[in-house]
């Protein structure tokens, strides 16, 4: 079955540590996205990528970094510069060029601070 | 700019009650409209969509009609079940944003009791 796989499901970070969240899709989608979800705030866009080796900042990119070396993979690194990283992180993917097509989401990674 | 406004929750209903979750939008052009559902601890799943005015999206007993004159896309279900308890997100995508991120409302939490 095609879909989006996020790992790990739960992740713990120590102070001053960088952590990387994995996102892999086998839907052959061009575009991939990272969102952060906090209680009562809905989803906020961190980064997105429309094509391999290219990505754009979203609304809350500070303290995060991404790479897009392969079409199917879009890992997110939460750096030590992100002072409040505790949240639920969602990865999504979609086709480009057709606004009628929805985004597909993974099951998320919950990040907590030790 | 483009935006989505949802009614604030939580919405608390008894089983078999009628559900309405209001959603209005502001957008340039003719956006596509989506409802997503998030069950506890999971990612988002597409519930239904509508891509042009007067279209009705439907799935699992839920319906929403794209009303351009009132810029609305209200979600309805005639008889809710306990299993419908979840967070519901309204979202839009305009044609010139294909391959960029969805614009989400803040989400509405639905709690159904037996």
PDB file of C-alpha atoms in Angstrom:
ATOM      1  CA  UNK A   1       0.000   0.000   0.000  1.00  0.00           C
ATOM      2  CA  UNK A   2       1.167   3.512  -0.775  1.00  0.00           C
ATOM      3  CA  UNK A   3       1.543   5.940   2.031  1.00  0.00           C
ATOM      4  CA  UNK A   4       3.697   8.108   4.249  1.00  0.00           C
ATOM      5  CA  UNK A   5       5.812   6.648   7.028  1.00  0.00           C
ATOM      6  CA  UNK A   6       7.051   8.776   9.901  1.00  0.00           C
ATOM      7  CA  UNK A   7       9.493   7.515  12.476  1.00  0.00           C
ATOM      8  CA  UNK A   8       9.898   7.291  15.324  1.00  0.00           C
ATOM      9  CA  UNK A   9       6.398   7.608  16.771  1.00  0.00           C
ATOM     10  CA  UNK A  10       7.791   9.030  20.020  1.00  0.00           C
ATOM     11  CA  UNK A  11      11.086  10.894  20.452  1.00  0.00           C
ATOM     12  CA  UNK A  12      12.798  12.433  23.433  1.00  0.00           C
ATOM     13  CA  UNK A  13      15.374  15.178  23.262  1.00  0.00           C
ATOM     14  CA  UNK A  14      17.875  16.312  25.832  1.00  0.00           C
ATOM     15  CA  UNK A  15      18.741  19.972  26.231  1.00  0.00           C
ATOM     16  CA  UNK A  16      21.261  21.136  23.609  1.00  0.00           C
ATOM     17  CA  UNK A  17      20.722  18.112  21.410  1.00  0.00           C
ATOM     18  CA  UNK A  18      19.724  17.970  17.750  1.00  0.00           C
ATOM     19  CA  UNK A  19      17.236  15.295  16.732  1.00  0.00           C
ATOM     20  CA  UNK A  20      16.071  14.178  13.294  1.00  0.00           C
ATOM     21  CA  UNK A  21      12.568  13.065  12.400  1.00  0.00           C
ATOM     22  CA  UNK A  22      12.183  10.760   9.433  1.00  0.00           C
ATOM     23  CA  UNK A  23       9.537  11.002   6.712  1.00  0.00           C
ATOM     24  CA  UNK A  24       9.352   8.622   3.727  1.00  0.00           C
ATOM     25  CA  UNK A  25       6.646   8.415   1.060  1.00  0.00           C
ATOM     26  CA  UNK A  26       6.040   5.873  -1.700  1.00  0.00           C
ATOM     27  CA  UNK A  27       3.229   7.779  -3.409  1.00  0.00           C
ATOM     28  CA  UNK A  28       5.582   9.283  -6.017  1.00  0.00           C
ATOM     29  CA  UNK A  29       4.472  12.747  -4.911  1.00  0.00           C
ATOM     30  CA  UNK A  30       6.584  15.728  -5.895  1.00  0.00           C
ATOM     31  CA  UNK A  31       5.866  17.942  -2.895  1.00  0.00           C
ATOM     32  CA  UNK A  32       6.473  17.226   0.784  1.00  0.00           C
ATOM     33  CA  UNK A  33       5.691  19.265   3.901  1.00  0.00           C
ATOM     34  CA  UNK A  34       6.393  19.470   7.615  1.00  0.00           C
ATOM     35  CA  UNK A  35       3.822  20.836  10.053  1.00  0.00           C
ATOM     36  CA  UNK A  36       3.933  21.416  13.768  1.00  0.00           C
ATOM     37  CA  UNK A  37       0.789  20.886  15.844  1.00  0.00           C
ATOM     38  CA  UNK A  38       0.312  22.408  19.296  1.00  0.00           C
ATOM     39  CA  UNK A  39      -2.896  22.118  21.335  1.00  0.00           C
ATOM     40  CA  UNK A  40      -5.442  24.715  20.292  1.00  0.00           C
ATOM     41  CA  UNK A  41      -3.261  26.159  17.538  1.00  0.00           C
ATOM     42  CA  UNK A  42      -4.014  23.960  14.586  1.00  0.00           C
ATOM     43  CA  UNK A  43      -1.238  23.124  12.146  1.00  0.00           C
ATOM     44  CA  UNK A  44       1.623  25.488  11.371  1.00  0.00           C
ATOM     45  CA  UNK A  45       3.919  25.034   8.383  1.00  0.00           C
ATOM     46  CA  UNK A  46       7.622  24.589   9.110  1.00  0.00           C
ATOM     47  CA  UNK A  47       9.142  23.800   5.690  1.00  0.00           C
ATOM     48  CA  UNK A  48       8.017  22.484   2.344  1.00  0.00           C
ATOM     49  CA  UNK A  49       9.695  21.157  -0.776  1.00  0.00           C
ATOM     50  CA  UNK A  50       8.266  21.018  -4.283  1.00  0.00           C
ATOM     51  CA  UNK A  51      11.202  19.272  -5.913  1.00  0.00           C
ATOM     52  CA  UNK A  52      14.369  17.389  -5.020  1.00  0.00           C
ATOM     53  CA  UNK A  53      17.223  19.576  -3.741  1.00  0.00           C
ATOM     54  CA  UNK A  54      14.948  22.549  -3.186  1.00  0.00           C
ATOM     55  CA  UNK A  55      12.858  23.645  -0.196  1.00  0.00           C
ATOM     56  CA  UNK A  56      11.223  26.766   1.219  1.00  0.00           C
ATOM     57  CA  UNK A  57      10.666  28.083   4.723  1.00  0.00           C
ATOM     58  CA  UNK A  58       7.193  28.080   6.134  1.00  0.00           C
ATOM     59  CA  UNK A  59       5.753  30.216   8.899  1.00  0.00           C
ATOM     60  CA  UNK A  60       7.845  28.854  11.778  1.00  0.00           C
ATOM     61  CA  UNK A  61      11.161  27.661  10.263  1.00  0.00           C
ATOM     62  CA  UNK A  62      13.464  29.087  12.947  1.00  0.00           C
ATOM     63  CA  UNK A  63      15.256  26.335  14.861  1.00  0.00           C
ATOM     64  CA  UNK A  64      14.543  23.690  12.216  1.00  0.00           C
ATOM     65  CA  UNK A  65      16.378  22.419   9.141  1.00  0.00           C
ATOM     66  CA  UNK A  66      15.463  20.028   6.312  1.00  0.00           C
ATOM     67  CA  UNK A  67      16.986  18.298   3.304  1.00  0.00           C
ATOM     68  CA  UNK A  68      15.491  16.811   0.138  1.00  0.00           C
ATOM     69  CA  UNK A  69      18.148  14.608  -1.426  1.00  0.00           C
ATOM     70  CA  UNK A  70      15.657  12.008  -2.672  1.00  0.00           C
ATOM     71  CA  UNK A  71      12.117  12.399  -3.941  1.00  0.00           C
ATOM     72  CA  UNK A  72      10.729   9.973  -1.382  1.00  0.00           C
ATOM     73  CA  UNK A  73      12.473  11.368   1.706  1.00  0.00           C
ATOM     74  CA  UNK A  74      12.183  14.682   3.602  1.00  0.00           C
ATOM     75  CA  UNK A  75      13.838  14.497   7.047  1.00  0.00           C
ATOM     76  CA  UNK A  76      13.367  17.285   9.596  1.00  0.00           C
ATOM     77  CA  UNK A  77      16.068  18.202  12.116  1.00  0.00           C
ATOM     78  CA  UNK A  78      15.016  19.975  15.288  1.00  0.00           C
ATOM     79  CA  UNK A  79      18.098  21.877  16.381  1.00  0.00           C
ATOM     80  CA  UNK A  80      19.119  23.075  19.836  1.00  0.00           C
ATOM     81  CA  UNK A  81      18.144  26.571  18.669  1.00  0.00           C
ATOM     82  CA  UNK A  82      14.483  25.554  18.842  1.00  0.00           C
ATOM     83  CA  UNK A  83      13.712  26.489  22.443  1.00  0.00           C
ATOM     84  CA  UNK A  84      10.252  24.996  22.659  1.00  0.00           C
ATOM     85  CA  UNK A  85      10.340  21.813  20.562  1.00  0.00           C
ATOM     86  CA  UNK A  86       7.719  19.824  22.454  1.00  0.00           C
ATOM     87  CA  UNK A  87       4.944  19.230  19.910  1.00  0.00           C
ATOM     88  CA  UNK A  88       3.371  16.768  17.507  1.00  0.00           C
ATOM     89  CA  UNK A  89       5.067  16.846  14.096  1.00  0.00           C
ATOM     90  CA  UNK A  90       3.247  15.846  10.937  1.00  0.00           C
ATOM     91  CA  UNK A  91       4.705  15.146   7.517  1.00  0.00           C
ATOM     92  CA  UNK A  92       2.583  15.340   4.350  1.00  0.00           C
ATOM     93  CA  UNK A  93       2.971  14.955   0.599  1.00  0.00           C
ATOM     94  CA  UNK A  94       1.023  15.863  -2.524  1.00  0.00           C
ATOM     95  CA  UNK A  95       1.171  16.293  -6.272  1.00  0.00           C
ATOM     96  CA  UNK A  96       2.173  19.696  -7.587  1.00  0.00           C
ATOM     97  CA  UNK A  97       0.322  21.475 -10.340  1.00  0.00           C
ATOM     98  CA  UNK A  98      -3.192  20.417  -9.280  1.00  0.00           C
ATOM     99  CA  UNK A  99      -4.930  22.158  -6.388  1.00  0.00           C
ATOM    100  CA  UNK A 100      -7.768  19.615  -6.500  1.00  0.00           C
ATOM    101  CA  UNK A 101      -5.515  16.911  -5.129  1.00  0.00           C
ATOM    102  CA  UNK A 102      -5.364  16.648  -1.340  1.00  0.00           C
ATOM    103  CA  UNK A 103      -2.319  16.280   0.838  1.00  0.00           C
ATOM    104  CA  UNK A 104      -1.695  12.898   2.416  1.00  0.00           C
ATOM    105  CA  UNK A 105      -0.418  12.781   5.986  1.00  0.00           C
ATOM    106  CA  UNK A 106       1.722  10.438   8.040  1.00  0.00           C
ATOM    107  CA  UNK A 107       0.817   9.337  11.570  1.00  0.00           C
ATOM    108  CA  UNK A 108       3.089  11.881  13.211  1.00  0.00           C
ATOM    109  CA  UNK A 109       6.010  11.987  15.647  1.00  0.00           C
ATOM    110  CA  UNK A 110       5.531  13.240  19.180  1.00  0.00           C
ATOM    111  CA  UNK A 111       8.650  15.016  20.439  1.00  0.00           C
ATOM    112  CA  UNK A 112       9.215  15.675  24.123  1.00  0.00           C
ATOM    113  CA  UNK A 113      12.022  17.215  26.155  1.00  0.00           C
ATOM    114  CA  UNK A 114      13.727  15.185  28.868  1.00  0.00           C
TER     115      UNK A 114
ATOM    116  CA  UNK B   1      -4.439  36.940   2.494  1.00  0.00           C
ATOM    117  CA  UNK B   2      -6.107  33.548   2.397  1.00  0.00           C
ATOM    118  CA  UNK B   3      -7.543  32.205   5.643  1.00  0.00           C
ATOM    119  CA  UNK B   4      -9.953  29.696   7.159  1.00  0.00           C
ATOM    120  CA  UNK B   5     -12.124  30.266  10.226  1.00  0.00           C
ATOM    121  CA  UNK B   6     -13.748  27.391  12.088  1.00  0.00           C
ATOM    122  CA  UNK B   7     -16.171  27.438  14.971  1.00  0.00           C
ATOM    123  CA  UNK B   8     -14.407  26.977  18.260  1.00  0.00           C
ATOM    124  CA  UNK B   9     -14.929  23.804  20.202  1.00  0.00           C
ATOM    125  CA  UNK B  10     -15.223  21.608  21.932  1.00  0.00           C
ATOM    126  CA  UNK B  11     -18.509  20.421  20.515  1.00  0.00           C
ATOM    127  CA  UNK B  12     -20.164  17.909  22.828  1.00  0.00           C
ATOM    128  CA  UNK B  13     -23.065  15.797  21.528  1.00  0.00           C
ATOM    129  CA  UNK B  14     -25.014  12.708  22.426  1.00  0.00           C
ATOM    130  CA  UNK B  15     -25.009   9.741  20.091  1.00  0.00           C
ATOM    131  CA  UNK B  16     -27.432  10.121  17.143  1.00  0.00           C
ATOM    132  CA  UNK B  17     -27.518  13.917  17.427  1.00  0.00           C
ATOM    133  CA  UNK B  18     -27.168  16.191  14.395  1.00  0.00           C
ATOM    134  CA  UNK B  19     -23.761  17.748  13.838  1.00  0.00           C
ATOM    135  CA  UNK B  20     -22.784  21.033  12.220  1.00  0.00           C
ATOM    136  CA  UNK B  21     -19.269  22.433  12.292  1.00  0.00           C
ATOM    137  CA  UNK B  22     -19.069  25.846  10.662  1.00  0.00           C
ATOM    138  CA  UNK B  23     -16.238  26.811   8.330  1.00  0.00           C
ATOM    139  CA  UNK B  24     -15.841  30.060   6.405  1.00  0.00           C
ATOM    140  CA  UNK B  25     -12.960  31.132   4.241  1.00  0.00           C
ATOM    141  CA  UNK B  26     -11.277  34.116   2.654  1.00  0.00           C
ATOM    142  CA  UNK B  27      -9.437  33.489  -0.589  1.00  0.00           C
ATOM    143  CA  UNK B  28      -8.545  35.005  -3.912  1.00  0.00           C
ATOM    144  CA  UNK B  29      -9.687  33.083  -6.935  1.00  0.00           C
ATOM    145  CA  UNK B  30     -11.547  29.798  -6.649  1.00  0.00           C
ATOM    146  CA  UNK B  31     -10.059  27.575  -3.968  1.00  0.00           C
ATOM    147  CA  UNK B  32     -10.485  23.863  -3.437  1.00  0.00           C
ATOM    148  CA  UNK B  33     -11.902  23.085   0.012  1.00  0.00           C
ATOM    149  CA  UNK B  34     -11.196  20.118   2.263  1.00  0.00           C
ATOM    150  CA  UNK B  35     -12.252  18.609   5.572  1.00  0.00           C
ATOM    151  CA  UNK B  36      -9.694  16.490   7.403  1.00  0.00           C
ATOM    152  CA  UNK B  37     -10.244  14.390  10.538  1.00  0.00           C
ATOM    153  CA  UNK B  38      -7.684  13.541  13.215  1.00  0.00           C
ATOM    154  CA  UNK B  39      -8.352  10.697  15.643  1.00  0.00           C
ATOM    155  CA  UNK B  40      -6.461  10.723  18.959  1.00  0.00           C
ATOM    156  CA  UNK B  41      -2.740  10.127  18.530  1.00  0.00           C
ATOM    157  CA  UNK B  42      -2.929   9.861  14.750  1.00  0.00           C
ATOM    158  CA  UNK B  43      -2.212  11.940  11.666  1.00  0.00           C
ATOM    159  CA  UNK B  44      -4.800  13.677   9.518  1.00  0.00           C
ATOM    160  CA  UNK B  45      -7.069  11.787   7.148  1.00  0.00           C
ATOM    161  CA  UNK B  46      -8.940  13.379   4.273  1.00  0.00           C
ATOM    162  CA  UNK B  47     -12.668  13.207   5.038  1.00  0.00           C
ATOM    163  CA  UNK B  48     -14.116  14.957   1.989  1.00  0.00           C
ATOM    164  CA  UNK B  49     -13.411  17.661  -0.543  1.00  0.00           C
ATOM    165  CA  UNK B  50     -15.111  20.023  -3.024  1.00  0.00           C
ATOM    166  CA  UNK B  51     -13.350  21.717  -5.874  1.00  0.00           C
ATOM    167  CA  UNK B  52     -15.909  24.188  -7.276  1.00  0.00           C
ATOM    168  CA  UNK B  53     -18.938  26.181  -6.225  1.00  0.00           C
ATOM    169  CA  UNK B  54     -22.066  24.159  -5.336  1.00  0.00           C
ATOM    170  CA  UNK B  55     -20.117  20.897  -5.229  1.00  0.00           C
ATOM    171  CA  UNK B  56     -21.074  18.634  -2.342  1.00  0.00           C
ATOM    172  CA  UNK B  57     -18.408  16.440  -0.825  1.00  0.00           C
ATOM    173  CA  UNK B  58     -19.543  13.397   1.147  1.00  0.00           C
ATOM    174  CA  UNK B  59     -18.001  10.458   2.975  1.00  0.00           C
ATOM    175  CA  UNK B  60     -18.938   8.202   5.923  1.00  0.00           C
ATOM    176  CA  UNK B  61     -22.241  10.056   6.394  1.00  0.00           C
ATOM    177  CA  UNK B  62     -20.558  13.473   6.521  1.00  0.00           C
ATOM    178  CA  UNK B  63     -21.408  16.147   3.958  1.00  0.00           C
ATOM    179  CA  UNK B  64     -20.253  19.659   3.112  1.00  0.00           C
ATOM    180  CA  UNK B  65     -21.382  21.986   0.312  1.00  0.00           C
ATOM    181  CA  UNK B  66     -19.116  24.582  -1.279  1.00  0.00           C
ATOM    182  CA  UNK B  67     -21.066  27.856  -1.012  1.00  0.00           C
ATOM    183  CA  UNK B  68     -19.300  30.615  -2.863  1.00  0.00           C
ATOM    184  CA  UNK B  69     -21.947  33.240  -2.104  1.00  0.00           C
ATOM    185  CA  UNK B  70     -21.419  32.830   1.639  1.00  0.00           C
ATOM    186  CA  UNK B  71     -17.765  31.649   1.378  1.00  0.00           C
ATOM    187  CA  UNK B  72     -18.632  28.672   3.553  1.00  0.00           C
ATOM    188  CA  UNK B  73     -18.025  24.924   3.691  1.00  0.00           C
ATOM    189  CA  UNK B  74     -19.906  23.725   6.772  1.00  0.00           C
ATOM    190  CA  UNK B  75     -19.552  20.081   7.803  1.00  0.00           C
ATOM    191  CA  UNK B  76     -22.749  18.170   8.684  1.00  0.00           C
ATOM    192  CA  UNK B  77     -23.747  14.699   9.775  1.00  0.00           C
ATOM    193  CA  UNK B  78     -27.272  13.594  10.474  1.00  0.00           C
ATOM    194  CA  UNK B  79     -26.539  11.126  13.277  1.00  0.00           C
ATOM    195  CA  UNK B  80     -23.172  11.080  15.022  1.00  0.00           C
ATOM    196  CA  UNK B  81     -21.599   8.051  16.663  1.00  0.00           C
ATOM    197  CA  UNK B  82     -19.144   7.730  19.529  1.00  0.00           C
ATOM    198  CA  UNK B  83     -16.529   6.706  16.948  1.00  0.00           C
ATOM    199  CA  UNK B  84     -16.825  10.152  15.316  1.00  0.00           C
ATOM    200  CA  UNK B  85     -15.096  11.732  18.319  1.00  0.00           C
ATOM    201  CA  UNK B  86     -12.056  13.454  16.828  1.00  0.00           C
ATOM    202  CA  UNK B  87     -10.649  16.825  15.781  1.00  0.00           C
ATOM    203  CA  UNK B  88     -11.953  18.178  12.466  1.00  0.00           C
ATOM    204  CA  UNK B  89      -9.975  20.609  10.307  1.00  0.00           C
ATOM    205  CA  UNK B  90     -11.262  22.723   7.446  1.00  0.00           C
ATOM    206  CA  UNK B  91      -8.636  23.668   4.840  1.00  0.00           C
ATOM    207  CA  UNK B  92      -8.262  25.377   1.494  1.00  0.00           C
ATOM    208  CA  UNK B  93      -5.860  25.451  -1.421  1.00  0.00           C
ATOM    209  CA  UNK B  94      -5.998  28.024  -4.206  1.00  0.00           C
ATOM    210  CA  UNK B  95      -4.985  27.131  -7.774  1.00  0.00           C
ATOM    211  CA  UNK B  96      -1.849  29.217  -7.631  1.00  0.00           C
ATOM    212  CA  UNK B  97      -0.821  27.392  -4.488  1.00  0.00           C
ATOM    213  CA  UNK B  98      -0.777  23.863  -5.870  1.00  0.00           C
ATOM    214  CA  UNK B  99       2.317  22.229  -4.437  1.00  0.00           C
ATOM    215  CA  UNK B 100       2.400  24.680  -1.570  1.00  0.00           C
ATOM    216  CA  UNK B 101       0.875  24.147   1.809  1.00  0.00           C
ATOM    217  CA  UNK B 102      -2.784  23.901   2.698  1.00  0.00           C
ATOM    218  CA  UNK B 103      -4.230  26.695   4.789  1.00  0.00           C
ATOM    219  CA  UNK B 104      -5.908  25.168   7.829  1.00  0.00           C
ATOM    220  CA  UNK B 105      -8.438  26.351  10.328  1.00  0.00           C
ATOM    221  CA  UNK B 106      -7.547  25.816  13.992  1.00  0.00           C
ATOM    222  CA  UNK B 107      -9.596  22.645  14.274  1.00  0.00           C
ATOM    223  CA  UNK B 108     -12.790  21.764  16.129  1.00  0.00           C
ATOM    224  CA  UNK B 109     -12.843  19.011  18.723  1.00  0.00           C
ATOM    225  CA  UNK B 110     -15.952  16.811  18.655  1.00  0.00           C
ATOM    226  CA  UNK B 111     -16.819  14.633  21.622  1.00  0.00           C
ATOM    227  CA  UNK B 112     -19.741  12.205  21.300  1.00  0.00           C
ATOM    228  CA  UNK B 113     -21.106  10.355  24.328  1.00  0.00           C
ATOM    229  CA  UNK B 114     -23.325   7.303  24.407  1.00  0.00           C
TER     230      UNK B 114
END
